[in-house]
Amino acid sequence: ILFELRFFEIYRSSEYVGLLLDGLLVTGGLSLGAGAAGFLVAIIFAMVRYWHVPVLRNIAASYVEFIRNTPLIVQLFFFAFGLPALFSYVWPFWCHALLALTVNFSGYFSAILYSGFIKTPKGQLEAATALGINKIATFYKIVLPQTLHTMYPSMCSQFIFIFLTTGVVSEIGVVDLTHAGLFIDSRTFRSFEVFIVLTVFYILMALAFRVLLNFLYSKTLKRAE
């Protein structure tokens, strides 16, 4: 046998198993927290662009393009090291990671939502105007529900994609799943086994997120049909 798999060096150690489980919780928590916060921020920026708010519309569009055209790791380092150096404050690294992921989520979600807003059939908007429904009510009762319904799959896919890149937060010292794997690898020198385990964990988490998101879709957004 040229190569022997020795997974027992991982699962027989309570320390390593504990690190992996803690990393799993950190990765999941950061992804869910940043996804929820990013979605709320994204709605605001998408609304500003949709309603053609003077000046703010250009700022929102520039923000979205900047976020979508810079790597997540660059954004992460900016929030973890750049801003604290400029404004002389100290936060835990997980706070910087949460902020960077929130900003990243918001940029992509905002682009998806805005594309959904502008695709609302003009006939429905004209009908709402003919019925005397104001623009705000039209947006919340017609535009937003339809956009969430049609663009939900795209936002779910984007959420999973960004979740799978969250391992970069280990670069600033956040003890996430990737950080735990790298630590175990440095102790056991069983890189192949460690990264197989990490791959399985990430796949299982991605599937769990899809189940959760599909459940939310079936319970809420389908009511708009």
PDB file of C-alpha atoms in Angstrom:
ATOM      1  CA  ILE A   1       0.000   0.000   0.000  1.00  0.00           C
ATOM      2  CA  LEU A   2       1.570   3.253  -1.132  1.00  0.00           C
ATOM      3  CA  PHE A   3      -0.659   5.457   0.968  1.00  0.00           C
ATOM      4  CA  GLU A   4      -2.623   4.614   4.080  1.00  0.00           C
ATOM      5  CA  LEU A   5      -5.620   6.686   5.163  1.00  0.00           C
ATOM      6  CA  ARG A   6      -5.511   7.349   8.892  1.00  0.00           C
ATOM      7  CA  PHE A   7      -8.728   9.138   9.775  1.00  0.00           C
ATOM      8  CA  PHE A   8      -8.533   7.702  13.274  1.00  0.00           C
ATOM      9  CA  GLU A   9      -5.872  10.288  14.093  1.00  0.00           C
ATOM     10  CA  ILE A  10      -8.640  12.873  13.801  1.00  0.00           C
ATOM     11  CA  TYR A  11     -11.746  11.248  15.242  1.00  0.00           C
ATOM     12  CA  ARG A  12      -9.963   9.578  18.157  1.00  0.00           C
ATOM     13  CA  SER A  13      -8.892  12.953  19.518  1.00  0.00           C
ATOM     14  CA  SER A  14     -11.572  14.757  21.496  1.00  0.00           C
ATOM     15  CA  GLU A  15      -9.599  17.983  21.031  1.00  0.00           C
ATOM     16  CA  TYR A  16      -9.693  17.742  17.239  1.00  0.00           C
ATOM     17  CA  VAL A  17     -13.358  16.734  17.130  1.00  0.00           C
ATOM     18  CA  GLY A  18     -14.195  19.648  19.425  1.00  0.00           C
ATOM     19  CA  LEU A  19     -12.267  22.065  17.213  1.00  0.00           C
ATOM     20  CA  LEU A  20     -14.119  20.877  14.125  1.00  0.00           C
ATOM     21  CA  LEU A  21     -17.511  21.181  15.789  1.00  0.00           C
ATOM     22  CA  ASP A  22     -16.703  24.644  17.138  1.00  0.00           C
ATOM     23  CA  GLY A  23     -15.477  25.674  13.686  1.00  0.00           C
ATOM     24  CA  LEU A  24     -18.658  24.313  12.183  1.00  0.00           C
ATOM     25  CA  LEU A  25     -20.750  26.495  14.491  1.00  0.00           C
ATOM     26  CA  VAL A  26     -18.641  29.588  13.794  1.00  0.00           C
ATOM     27  CA  THR A  27     -18.840  29.099  10.021  1.00  0.00           C
ATOM     28  CA  GLY A  28     -22.578  28.469  10.143  1.00  0.00           C
ATOM     29  CA  GLY A  29     -23.224  31.382  12.476  1.00  0.00           C
ATOM     30  CA  LEU A  30     -21.188  33.843  10.418  1.00  0.00           C
ATOM     31  CA  SER A  31     -22.878  32.731   7.206  1.00  0.00           C
ATOM     32  CA  LEU A  32     -26.417  32.987   8.567  1.00  0.00           C
ATOM     33  CA  GLY A  33     -25.806  36.257  10.406  1.00  0.00           C
ATOM     34  CA  ALA A  34     -24.067  37.926   7.478  1.00  0.00           C
ATOM     35  CA  GLY A  35     -26.630  36.557   5.025  1.00  0.00           C
ATOM     36  CA  ALA A  36     -29.561  37.978   7.002  1.00  0.00           C
ATOM     37  CA  ALA A  37     -27.906  41.351   7.630  1.00  0.00           C
ATOM     38  CA  GLY A  38     -26.658  41.554   4.052  1.00  0.00           C
ATOM     39  CA  PHE A  39     -30.153  40.884   2.736  1.00  0.00           C
ATOM     40  CA  LEU A  40     -31.600  43.786   4.733  1.00  0.00           C
ATOM     41  CA  VAL A  41     -28.879  46.154   3.547  1.00  0.00           C
ATOM     42  CA  ALA A  42     -29.328  44.905  -0.017  1.00  0.00           C
ATOM     43  CA  ILE A  43     -33.032  45.745  -0.032  1.00  0.00           C
ATOM     44  CA  ILE A  44     -32.245  49.327   0.975  1.00  0.00           C
ATOM     45  CA  PHE A  45     -29.644  49.812  -1.766  1.00  0.00           C
ATOM     46  CA  ALA A  46     -31.831  48.136  -4.384  1.00  0.00           C
ATOM     47  CA  MET A  47     -34.787  50.349  -3.403  1.00  0.00           C
ATOM     48  CA  VAL A  48     -32.657  53.486  -3.668  1.00  0.00           C
ATOM     49  CA  ARG A  49     -31.628  52.518  -7.188  1.00  0.00           C
ATOM     50  CA  TYR A  50     -35.149  51.471  -8.211  1.00  0.00           C
ATOM     51  CA  TRP A  51     -36.720  54.704  -6.992  1.00  0.00           C
ATOM     52  CA  HIS A  52     -33.987  56.796  -8.691  1.00  0.00           C
ATOM     53  CA  VAL A  53     -33.159  58.695  -5.508  1.00  0.00           C
ATOM     54  CA  PRO A  54     -30.871  61.584  -6.571  1.00  0.00           C
ATOM     55  CA  VAL A  55     -27.163  61.171  -5.711  1.00  0.00           C
ATOM     56  CA  LEU A  56     -27.876  58.184  -3.461  1.00  0.00           C
ATOM     57  CA  ARG A  57     -28.742  56.112  -6.517  1.00  0.00           C
ATOM     58  CA  ASN A  58     -25.249  56.653  -7.962  1.00  0.00           C
ATOM     59  CA  ILE A  59     -23.659  55.942  -4.600  1.00  0.00           C
ATOM     60  CA  ALA A  60     -25.615  52.699  -4.287  1.00  0.00           C
ATOM     61  CA  ALA A  61     -24.713  51.619  -7.812  1.00  0.00           C
ATOM     62  CA  SER A  62     -21.027  52.394  -7.199  1.00  0.00           C
ATOM     63  CA  TYR A  63     -21.127  50.465  -3.925  1.00  0.00           C
ATOM     64  CA  VAL A  64     -22.575  47.388  -5.621  1.00  0.00           C
ATOM     65  CA  GLU A  65     -20.056  47.471  -8.456  1.00  0.00           C
ATOM     66  CA  PHE A  66     -17.155  47.968  -6.046  1.00  0.00           C
ATOM     67  CA  ILE A  67     -18.175  45.012  -3.897  1.00  0.00           C
ATOM     68  CA  ARG A  68     -18.803  42.735  -6.876  1.00  0.00           C
ATOM     69  CA  ASN A  69     -15.457  43.576  -8.486  1.00  0.00           C
ATOM     70  CA  THR A  70     -13.128  43.163  -5.515  1.00  0.00           C
ATOM     71  CA  PRO A  71     -12.115  39.851  -3.897  1.00  0.00           C
ATOM     72  CA  LEU A  72     -13.665  38.916  -0.572  1.00  0.00           C
ATOM     73  CA  ILE A  73     -10.253  38.493   1.014  1.00  0.00           C
ATOM     74  CA  VAL A  74      -9.324  42.091   0.094  1.00  0.00           C
ATOM     75  CA  GLN A  75     -12.542  43.338   1.683  1.00  0.00           C
ATOM     76  CA  LEU A  76     -11.826  41.187   4.730  1.00  0.00           C
ATOM     77  CA  PHE A  77      -8.340  42.623   5.208  1.00  0.00           C
ATOM     78  CA  PHE A  78      -9.696  46.150   4.726  1.00  0.00           C
ATOM     79  CA  PHE A  79     -12.229  45.722   7.527  1.00  0.00           C
ATOM     80  CA  ALA A  80      -9.889  43.738   9.770  1.00  0.00           C
ATOM     81  CA  PHE A  81      -6.740  45.844   9.442  1.00  0.00           C
ATOM     82  CA  GLY A  82      -7.425  48.944   7.350  1.00  0.00           C
ATOM     83  CA  LEU A  83     -10.355  50.514   9.205  1.00  0.00           C
ATOM     84  CA  PRO A  84      -9.017  49.767  12.724  1.00  0.00           C
ATOM     85  CA  ALA A  85      -5.730  51.472  11.761  1.00  0.00           C
ATOM     86  CA  LEU A  86      -7.585  54.510  10.395  1.00  0.00           C
ATOM     87  CA  PHE A  87     -10.032  54.944  13.271  1.00  0.00           C
ATOM     88  CA  SER A  88      -8.046  53.398  16.131  1.00  0.00           C
ATOM     89  CA  TYR A  89     -10.533  50.839  17.405  1.00  0.00           C
ATOM     90  CA  VAL A  90     -10.209  47.181  18.350  1.00  0.00           C
ATOM     91  CA  TRP A  91     -12.842  44.529  17.654  1.00  0.00           C
ATOM     92  CA  PRO A  92     -12.721  40.761  17.934  1.00  0.00           C
ATOM     93  CA  PHE A  93     -11.732  39.220  14.606  1.00  0.00           C
ATOM     94  CA  TRP A  94     -15.090  37.509  14.248  1.00  0.00           C
ATOM     95  CA  CYS A  95     -16.757  40.947  14.248  1.00  0.00           C
ATOM     96  CA  HIS A  96     -14.553  42.063  11.372  1.00  0.00           C
ATOM     97  CA  ALA A  97     -15.360  38.835   9.537  1.00  0.00           C
ATOM     98  CA  LEU A  98     -19.090  39.316  10.106  1.00  0.00           C
ATOM     99  CA  LEU A  99     -18.923  42.898   8.835  1.00  0.00           C
ATOM    100  CA  ALA A 100     -16.930  41.952   5.733  1.00  0.00           C
ATOM    101  CA  LEU A 101     -19.251  39.070   4.889  1.00  0.00           C
ATOM    102  CA  THR A 102     -22.318  41.265   5.432  1.00  0.00           C
ATOM    103  CA  VAL A 103     -20.967  43.861   3.014  1.00  0.00           C
ATOM    104  CA  ASN A 104     -20.104  41.158   0.486  1.00  0.00           C
ATOM    105  CA  PHE A 105     -23.538  39.552   0.733  1.00  0.00           C
ATOM    106  CA  SER A 106     -25.262  42.917   0.446  1.00  0.00           C
ATOM    107  CA  GLY A 107     -23.470  43.808  -2.789  1.00  0.00           C
ATOM    108  CA  TYR A 108     -24.454  40.620  -4.580  1.00  0.00           C
ATOM    109  CA  PHE A 109     -27.966  40.449  -3.128  1.00  0.00           C
ATOM    110  CA  SER A 110     -28.581  44.083  -4.063  1.00  0.00           C
ATOM    111  CA  ALA A 111     -27.676  43.430  -7.698  1.00  0.00           C
ATOM    112  CA  ILE A 112     -30.013  40.424  -7.803  1.00  0.00           C
ATOM    113  CA  LEU A 113     -32.900  42.295  -6.175  1.00  0.00           C
ATOM    114  CA  TYR A 114     -32.517  45.346  -8.388  1.00  0.00           C
ATOM    115  CA  SER A 115     -32.595  43.197 -11.518  1.00  0.00           C
ATOM    116  CA  GLY A 116     -35.826  41.681 -10.188  1.00  0.00           C
ATOM    117  CA  PHE A 117     -37.355  45.072  -9.416  1.00  0.00           C
ATOM    118  CA  ILE A 118     -36.838  46.442 -12.923  1.00  0.00           C
ATOM    119  CA  LYS A 119     -38.259  43.277 -14.504  1.00  0.00           C
ATOM    120  CA  THR A 120     -41.680  43.802 -12.924  1.00  0.00           C
ATOM    121  CA  PRO A 121     -44.229  43.891 -15.795  1.00  0.00           C
ATOM    122  CA  LYS A 122     -45.072  47.488 -16.656  1.00  0.00           C
ATOM    123  CA  GLY A 123     -48.704  46.537 -17.166  1.00  0.00           C
ATOM    124  CA  GLN A 124     -49.043  45.711 -13.471  1.00  0.00           C
ATOM    125  CA  LEU A 125     -47.501  49.034 -12.471  1.00  0.00           C
ATOM    126  CA  GLU A 126     -49.805  50.921 -14.820  1.00  0.00           C
ATOM    127  CA  ALA A 127     -52.802  49.028 -13.445  1.00  0.00           C
ATOM    128  CA  ALA A 128     -51.805  49.946  -9.883  1.00  0.00           C
ATOM    129  CA  THR A 129     -51.517  53.610 -10.897  1.00  0.00           C
ATOM    130  CA  ALA A 130     -54.931  53.464 -12.580  1.00  0.00           C
ATOM    131  CA  LEU A 131     -56.414  52.077  -9.364  1.00  0.00           C
ATOM    132  CA  GLY A 132     -54.973  54.968  -7.387  1.00  0.00           C
ATOM    133  CA  ILE A 133     -52.369  52.932  -5.495  1.00  0.00           C
ATOM    134  CA  ASN A 134     -49.385  55.087  -4.527  1.00  0.00           C
ATOM    135  CA  LYS A 135     -45.809  54.176  -5.419  1.00  0.00           C
ATOM    136  CA  ILE A 136     -44.841  52.952  -1.948  1.00  0.00           C
ATOM    137  CA  ALA A 137     -47.838  50.636  -1.671  1.00  0.00           C
ATOM    138  CA  THR A 138     -47.252  49.434  -5.237  1.00  0.00           C
ATOM    139  CA  PHE A 139     -43.670  48.568  -4.370  1.00  0.00           C
ATOM    140  CA  TYR A 140     -44.468  46.644  -1.175  1.00  0.00           C
ATOM    141  CA  LYS A 141     -47.559  44.874  -2.503  1.00  0.00           C
ATOM    142  CA  ILE A 142     -46.578  44.168  -6.101  1.00  0.00           C
ATOM    143  CA  VAL A 143     -42.895  44.736  -6.912  1.00  0.00           C
ATOM    144  CA  LEU A 144     -41.200  43.343  -3.797  1.00  0.00           C
ATOM    145  CA  PRO A 145     -43.245  40.112  -3.411  1.00  0.00           C
ATOM    146  CA  GLN A 146     -42.830  39.206  -7.084  1.00  0.00           C
ATOM    147  CA  THR A 147     -39.115  39.946  -6.999  1.00  0.00           C
ATOM    148  CA  LEU A 148     -38.569  37.800  -3.927  1.00  0.00           C
ATOM    149  CA  HIS A 149     -40.516  35.005  -5.566  1.00  0.00           C
ATOM    150  CA  THR A 150     -38.701  35.082  -8.909  1.00  0.00           C
ATOM    151  CA  MET A 151     -35.203  35.907  -7.669  1.00  0.00           C
ATOM    152  CA  TYR A 152     -35.209  33.658  -4.592  1.00  0.00           C
ATOM    153  CA  PRO A 153     -33.386  30.772  -6.348  1.00  0.00           C
ATOM    154  CA  SER A 154     -30.652  33.154  -7.518  1.00  0.00           C
ATOM    155  CA  MET A 155     -30.187  34.574  -4.028  1.00  0.00           C
ATOM    156  CA  CYS A 156     -30.045  31.071  -2.549  1.00  0.00           C
ATOM    157  CA  SER A 157     -27.352  30.054  -5.029  1.00  0.00           C
ATOM    158  CA  GLN A 158     -25.399  33.215  -4.264  1.00  0.00           C
ATOM    159  CA  PHE A 159     -25.690  32.562  -0.534  1.00  0.00           C
ATOM    160  CA  ILE A 160     -24.290  29.039  -0.939  1.00  0.00           C
ATOM    161  CA  PHE A 161     -21.469  30.318  -3.136  1.00  0.00           C
ATOM    162  CA  ILE A 162     -20.379  32.965  -0.631  1.00  0.00           C
ATOM    163  CA  PHE A 163     -20.763  30.482   2.238  1.00  0.00           C
ATOM    164  CA  LEU A 164     -18.286  28.193   0.482  1.00  0.00           C
ATOM    165  CA  THR A 165     -15.751  31.049   0.375  1.00  0.00           C
ATOM    166  CA  THR A 166     -16.022  31.915   4.074  1.00  0.00           C
ATOM    167  CA  GLY A 167     -12.903  29.866   4.759  1.00  0.00           C
ATOM    168  CA  VAL A 168     -10.872  33.010   3.996  1.00  0.00           C
ATOM    169  CA  VAL A 169     -11.834  34.400   7.417  1.00  0.00           C
ATOM    170  CA  SER A 170      -9.289  31.971   8.859  1.00  0.00           C
ATOM    171  CA  GLU A 171      -6.636  34.287   7.371  1.00  0.00           C
ATOM    172  CA  ILE A 172      -7.352  36.899  10.065  1.00  0.00           C
ATOM    173  CA  GLY A 173      -7.455  34.401  12.922  1.00  0.00           C
ATOM    174  CA  VAL A 174     -11.150  33.536  13.089  1.00  0.00           C
ATOM    175  CA  VAL A 175     -11.399  29.944  14.338  1.00  0.00           C
ATOM    176  CA  ASP A 176     -13.815  28.717  11.705  1.00  0.00           C
ATOM    177  CA  LEU A 177     -14.007  25.281  10.094  1.00  0.00           C
ATOM    178  CA  THR A 178     -11.081  25.928   7.758  1.00  0.00           C
ATOM    179  CA  HIS A 179      -8.946  27.288  10.598  1.00  0.00           C
ATOM    180  CA  ALA A 180      -9.717  24.166  12.650  1.00  0.00           C
ATOM    181  CA  GLY A 181      -8.706  21.944   9.736  1.00  0.00           C
ATOM    182  CA  LEU A 182      -5.437  23.796   9.211  1.00  0.00           C
ATOM    183  CA  PHE A 183      -4.639  23.503  12.910  1.00  0.00           C
ATOM    184  CA  ILE A 184      -5.285  19.754  12.918  1.00  0.00           C
ATOM    185  CA  ASP A 185      -3.206  19.367   9.772  1.00  0.00           C
ATOM    186  CA  SER A 186      -0.290  21.174  11.404  1.00  0.00           C
ATOM    187  CA  ARG A 187      -0.412  18.726  14.329  1.00  0.00           C
ATOM    188  CA  THR A 188      -1.046  15.449  12.511  1.00  0.00           C
ATOM    189  CA  PHE A 189       0.507  16.104   9.060  1.00  0.00           C
ATOM    190  CA  ARG A 190      -2.426  14.169   7.576  1.00  0.00           C
ATOM    191  CA  SER A 191      -3.411  16.794   5.010  1.00  0.00           C
ATOM    192  CA  PHE A 192      -5.323  14.452   2.724  1.00  0.00           C
ATOM    193  CA  GLU A 193      -7.521  13.077   5.486  1.00  0.00           C
ATOM    194  CA  VAL A 194      -8.091  16.492   7.069  1.00  0.00           C
ATOM    195  CA  PHE A 195      -9.249  18.123   3.849  1.00  0.00           C
ATOM    196  CA  ILE A 196     -11.474  15.184   2.999  1.00  0.00           C
ATOM    197  CA  VAL A 197     -13.162  15.736   6.356  1.00  0.00           C
ATOM    198  CA  LEU A 198     -13.471  19.473   5.676  1.00  0.00           C
ATOM    199  CA  THR A 199     -14.933  18.768   2.243  1.00  0.00           C
ATOM    200  CA  VAL A 200     -17.572  16.489   3.746  1.00  0.00           C
ATOM    201  CA  PHE A 201     -18.454  19.083   6.391  1.00  0.00           C
ATOM    202  CA  TYR A 202     -18.819  21.863   3.816  1.00  0.00           C
ATOM    203  CA  ILE A 203     -20.969  19.677   1.561  1.00  0.00           C
ATOM    204  CA  LEU A 204     -23.230  18.705   4.455  1.00  0.00           C
ATOM    205  CA  MET A 205     -23.561  22.332   5.557  1.00  0.00           C
ATOM    206  CA  ALA A 206     -24.354  23.470   2.015  1.00  0.00           C
ATOM    207  CA  LEU A 207     -27.052  20.803   1.747  1.00  0.00           C
ATOM    208  CA  ALA A 208     -28.439  21.787   5.158  1.00  0.00           C
ATOM    209  CA  PHE A 209     -28.605  25.443   4.101  1.00  0.00           C
ATOM    210  CA  ARG A 210     -30.427  24.479   0.912  1.00  0.00           C
ATOM    211  CA  VAL A 211     -32.977  22.492   2.897  1.00  0.00           C
ATOM    212  CA  LEU A 212     -33.464  25.437   5.265  1.00  0.00           C
ATOM    213  CA  LEU A 213     -33.823  27.951   2.436  1.00  0.00           C
ATOM    214  CA  ASN A 214     -36.246  25.705   0.559  1.00  0.00           C
ATOM    215  CA  PHE A 215     -38.277  25.340   3.745  1.00  0.00           C
ATOM    216  CA  LEU A 216     -38.455  29.117   4.148  1.00  0.00           C
ATOM    217  CA  TYR A 217     -39.493  29.415   0.512  1.00  0.00           C
ATOM    218  CA  SER A 218     -42.287  26.901   0.874  1.00  0.00           C
ATOM    219  CA  LYS A 219     -43.587  28.560   4.053  1.00  0.00           C
ATOM    220  CA  THR A 220     -43.409  32.203   3.037  1.00  0.00           C
ATOM    221  CA  LEU A 221     -42.689  33.116  -0.554  1.00  0.00           C
ATOM    222  CA  LYS A 222     -45.070  30.598  -2.119  1.00  0.00           C
ATOM    223  CA  ARG A 223     -47.905  32.524  -0.509  1.00  0.00           C
ATOM    224  CA  ALA A 224     -47.239  35.246  -3.064  1.00  0.00           C
ATOM    225  CA  GLU A 225     -48.099  32.928  -5.927  1.00  0.00           C
TER     226      GLU A 225
END
